[in-house]
């Protein structure tokens, strides 16, 4: 049976180690992509997950990759092989899924862009384990048991590390990061919809700075 390569696992680890906070970004206006991500980068965050929840996601990834070469840019909410391929084609440096299928896990073994697969149950982690995956997105974190669930997973899955996402807020992120099996935390609180609508990029930078101070304080 094939397993995920050491190179892919190291790449995912590099992404998770590059920033304790991973903004989950949904682009509704294509003109927002670069200034929004630049604002986050100026606030100290060097990893971005741009979701494919809107029609602008793929073009946003392309634009940000071109404009901000020092930022890790990944594609989120990838749910099919077609989307995986499209995200790779526009330069996504990593892929994040909300859940797992055998087809996605198998495809990612030889894909150009490494996969951070989404899991919420022990069975899904075991499926990933069978193919050599040890780095996972835990989603939806708050609904699926939050900190308590991650503590429970640490027993049977000693090698697994997680990036929990889903319902996490600025004031709860630090509790997740205190766990030894959590490397980073993802969230949309870093890009408040009202600030984005106003194109208030300064407040986005301030939110990034303050959030990083919270988790490192």
C-alpha positions as a printed NumPy array, in Angstrom:
array([[  0.   ,   0.   ,   0.   ],
       [  1.271,   3.443,  -0.903],
       [  1.787,   6.007,   1.84 ],
       [  2.085,   9.768,   1.933],
       [  5.681,  10.798,   1.248],
       [  8.07 ,  12.233,   3.781],
       [  8.361,  15.316,   1.584],
       [  4.619,  15.951,   1.727],
       [  4.506,  15.505,   5.488],
       [  7.466,  17.857,   5.955],
       [  5.754,  20.425,   3.717],
       [  2.564,  20.304,   5.775],
       [  4.573,  20.551,   8.991],
       [  6.366,  23.587,   7.592],
       [  3.019,  25.238,   6.921],
       [  1.692,  24.493,  10.405],
       [  4.931,  25.612,  12.044],
       [  5.055,  28.871,  10.072],
       [  2.178,  30.451,  11.995],
       [  0.183,  29.458,  15.054],
       [ -2.847,  31.134,  13.504],
       [ -4.239,  30.156,  10.112],
       [ -6.798,  32.612,   8.728],
       [ -9.692,  30.93 ,   6.941],
       [-10.495,  33.402,   4.182],
       [-13.573,  33.571,   1.98 ],
       [-13.343,  36.063,  -0.871],
       [-16.58 ,  37.721,  -1.984],
       [-14.935,  40.561,  -3.911],
       [-11.881,  39.586,  -6.008],
       [-10.365,  43.032,  -5.45 ],
       [-10.103,  42.259,  -1.726],
       [ -7.811,  39.235,  -2.003],
       [ -4.382,  40.858,  -2.181],
       [ -4.929,  43.793,   0.209],
       [ -6.614,  41.511,   2.755],
       [ -3.805,  38.97 ,   2.716],
       [ -1.197,  41.73 ,   2.738],
       [ -2.838,  43.195,   5.841],
       [ -2.642,  39.826,   7.592],
       [  0.985,  39.387,   6.561],
       [  1.864,  42.845,   7.875],
       [  0.282,  41.742,  11.151],
       [  2.68 ,  38.807,  11.401],
       [  0.719,  35.962,   9.807],
       [  2.504,  34.195,   6.974],
       [  0.053,  31.367,   6.18 ],
       [ -3.347,  31.846,   4.523],
       [ -6.118,  29.385,   3.699],
       [ -8.259,  30.813,   0.907],
       [-11.443,  28.778,   0.641],
       [-13.207,  27.681,  -2.513],
       [-16.584,  28.605,  -1.018],
       [-17.099,  31.3  ,  -3.647],
       [-16.386,  31.566,  -7.353],
       [-13.485,  33.907,  -6.598],
       [-11.407,  31.486,  -4.543],
       [ -9.164,  30.098,  -7.276],
       [ -8.374,  33.489,  -8.822],
       [ -7.696,  34.883,  -5.346],
       [ -5.118,  32.159,  -4.747],
       [ -3.438,  32.981,  -8.046],
       [ -3.343,  36.703,  -7.268],
       [ -1.994,  36.307,  -3.742],
       [  0.685,  33.843,  -4.841],
       [  1.887,  36.372,  -7.419],
       [  1.699,  39.413,  -5.143],
       [  2.976,  37.951,  -1.857],
       [  5.744,  35.433,  -2.537],
       [  6.712,  35.2  ,   1.15 ],
       [  3.272,  33.943,   2.173],
       [  2.203,  30.292,   2.275],
       [ -1.088,  30.193,   0.328],
       [ -3.352,  27.16 ,   0.522],
       [ -6.738,  26.22 ,  -0.866],
       [ -9.465,  25.379,   1.64 ],
       [-12.886,  23.741,   1.411],
       [-11.622,  21.412,  -1.309],
       [-14.159,  18.593,  -1.637],
       [-13.389,  16.901,  -4.969],
       [-10.501,  15.768,  -7.134],
       [-11.491,  18.379,  -9.712],
       [-11.152,  21.177,  -7.163],
       [ -7.845,  19.705,  -5.956],
       [ -6.445,  19.812,  -9.488],
       [ -7.75 ,  23.328, -10.105],
       [ -6.196,  24.576,  -6.865],
       [ -2.844,  23.076,  -7.807],
       [ -3.063,  24.695, -11.235],
       [ -3.354,  28.195,  -9.758],
       [ -0.424,  27.668,  -7.391],
       [ -1.932,  26.544,  -4.09 ],
       [  0.966,  25.381,  -1.912],
       [ -1.184,  23.129,   0.235],
       [ -4.727,  21.768,   0.183],
       [ -7.211,  21.654,   3.075],
       [-10.37 ,  19.563,   3.033],
       [-13.319,  19.707,   5.455],
       [-13.497,  15.907,   5.526],
       [-11.937,  12.845,   3.919],
       [-12.719,  10.354,   1.203],
       [-10.522,   7.478,   0.122],
       [-10.295,   9.043,  -3.335],
       [ -8.95 ,  12.362,  -1.991],
       [ -6.497,  10.685,   0.372],
       [ -5.204,   8.417,  -2.4  ],
       [ -4.908,  11.248,  -4.927],
       [ -2.944,  13.397,  -2.5  ],
       [ -0.262,  10.716,  -2.104],
       [  1.226,  11.706,  -5.456],
       [ -0.205,  15.204,  -5.864],
       [  2.036,  18.234,  -6.291],
       [  0.434,  20.101,  -3.373],
       [  0.306,  18.263,  -0.032],
       [ -2.942,  17.623,   1.803],
       [ -4.084,  18.59 ,   5.285],
       [ -7.119,  16.307,   5.524],
       [-10.122,  17.243,   7.611],
       [-11.263,  14.792,  10.303],
       [-13.722,  14.828,  13.173],
       [-13.801,  11.191,  14.299],
       [-11.416,   8.436,  15.357],
       [-12.45 ,   6.385,  12.314],
       [-11.429,   9.18 ,   9.941],
       [ -8.075,   9.53 ,  11.698],
       [ -7.557,   5.769,  11.377],
       [ -8.282,   5.981,   7.648],
       [ -5.635,   8.681,   7.335],
       [ -3.221,   6.709,   9.501],
       [ -3.517,   3.715,   7.189],
       [ -2.002,   5.834,   4.397],
       [  0.674,   7.472,   6.516],
       [ -1.048,  10.752,   7.327],
       [ -0.249,  12.18 ,  10.743],
       [ -1.175,  15.862,  10.275],
       [ -4.88 ,  16.667,  10.244],
       [ -7.379,  19.499,  10.287],
       [ -9.903,  18.95 ,  13.106],
       [-13.239,  20.247,  11.826],
       [-15.715,  21.481,  12.903],
       [-13.708,  21.804,  16.085],
       [-16.212,  23.265,  18.54 ],
       [-19.118,  21.113,  17.346],
       [-16.968,  17.957,  17.268],
       [-15.852,  18.193,  20.895],
       [-13.243,  20.94 ,  20.958],
       [-10.348,  20.739,  23.394],
       [-11.803,  17.696,  25.151],
       [-11.92 ,  15.688,  21.928],
       [ -8.346,  16.562,  21.036],
       [ -7.195,  15.49 ,  24.484],
       [ -8.976,  12.177,  23.962],
       [ -7.391,  11.673,  20.52 ],
       [ -3.92 ,  12.072,  22.075],
       [ -4.236,   8.65 ,  23.719],
       [ -4.748,   6.307,  20.752],
       [ -3.145,   8.609,  18.167],
       [  0.12 ,   9.645,  19.787],
       [  1.772,  10.715,  16.527],
       [ -1.132,  12.791,  15.236],
       [ -1.07 ,  16.586,  15.282],
       [ -3.93 ,  18.885,  14.454],
       [ -4.999,  22.283,  13.201],
       [ -8.472,  22.703,  14.708],
       [-10.866,  24.958,  12.794],
       [-14.539,  25.734,  13.093],
       [-16.188,  27.909,  15.699],
       [-12.917,  28.92 ,  17.337],
       [-12.736,  32.505,  18.519],
       [ -9.893,  34.812,  19.405],
       [-10.486,  34.235,  23.123],
       [-10.545,  30.422,  22.809],
       [ -7.597,  29.896,  20.443],
       [ -5.018,  29.867,  23.221],
       [ -6.723,  26.945,  24.951],
       [ -6.323,  24.831,  21.834],
       [ -2.705,  25.837,  21.311],
       [ -1.894,  24.776,  24.865],
       [ -2.42 ,  21.146,  23.778],
       [  0.728,  19.293,  22.757],
       [ -1.004,  17.793,  19.693],
       [ -2.108,  21.16 ,  18.286],
       [  0.376,  23.044,  16.09 ],
       [ -1.88 ,  25.781,  14.755],
       [ -5.451,  27.03 ,  14.964],
       [ -7.591,  28.131,  12.042],
       [-10.367,  30.673,  12.157],
       [-12.374,  33.314,  10.365],
       [-12.326,  35.747,  13.285],
       [ -9.072,  37.119,  11.856],
       [-10.979,  38.56 ,   8.889],
       [-14.211,  40.076,  10.269],
       [-16.785,  40.451,   7.514],
       [-17.645,  44.007,   8.502],
       [-14.001,  45.12 ,   8.343],
       [-13.539,  43.465,   4.96 ],
       [-16.716,  45.103,   3.65 ],
       [-15.344,  48.503,   4.704],
       [-11.949,  47.595,   3.226],
       [-10.512,  48.528,   6.597],
       [ -7.199,  46.778,   6.103],
       [ -5.582,  48.542,   9.052],
       [ -8.036,  46.918,  11.446],
       [ -7.272,  43.503,   9.915],
       [ -3.589,  44.068,  10.622],
       [ -4.421,  45.145,  14.163],
       [ -6.536,  42.013,  14.658],
       [ -3.647,  39.815,  13.499],
       [ -1.182,  41.533,  15.83 ],
       [ -3.549,  41.34 ,  18.806],
       [ -4.49 ,  37.706,  18.16 ],
       [ -0.858,  36.636,  17.948],
       [ -0.162,  38.517,  21.181],
       [ -3.045,  36.654,  22.819],
       [ -1.735,  33.201,  21.963],
       [  1.893,  34.035,  22.707],
       [  1.278,  36.009,  25.888]])
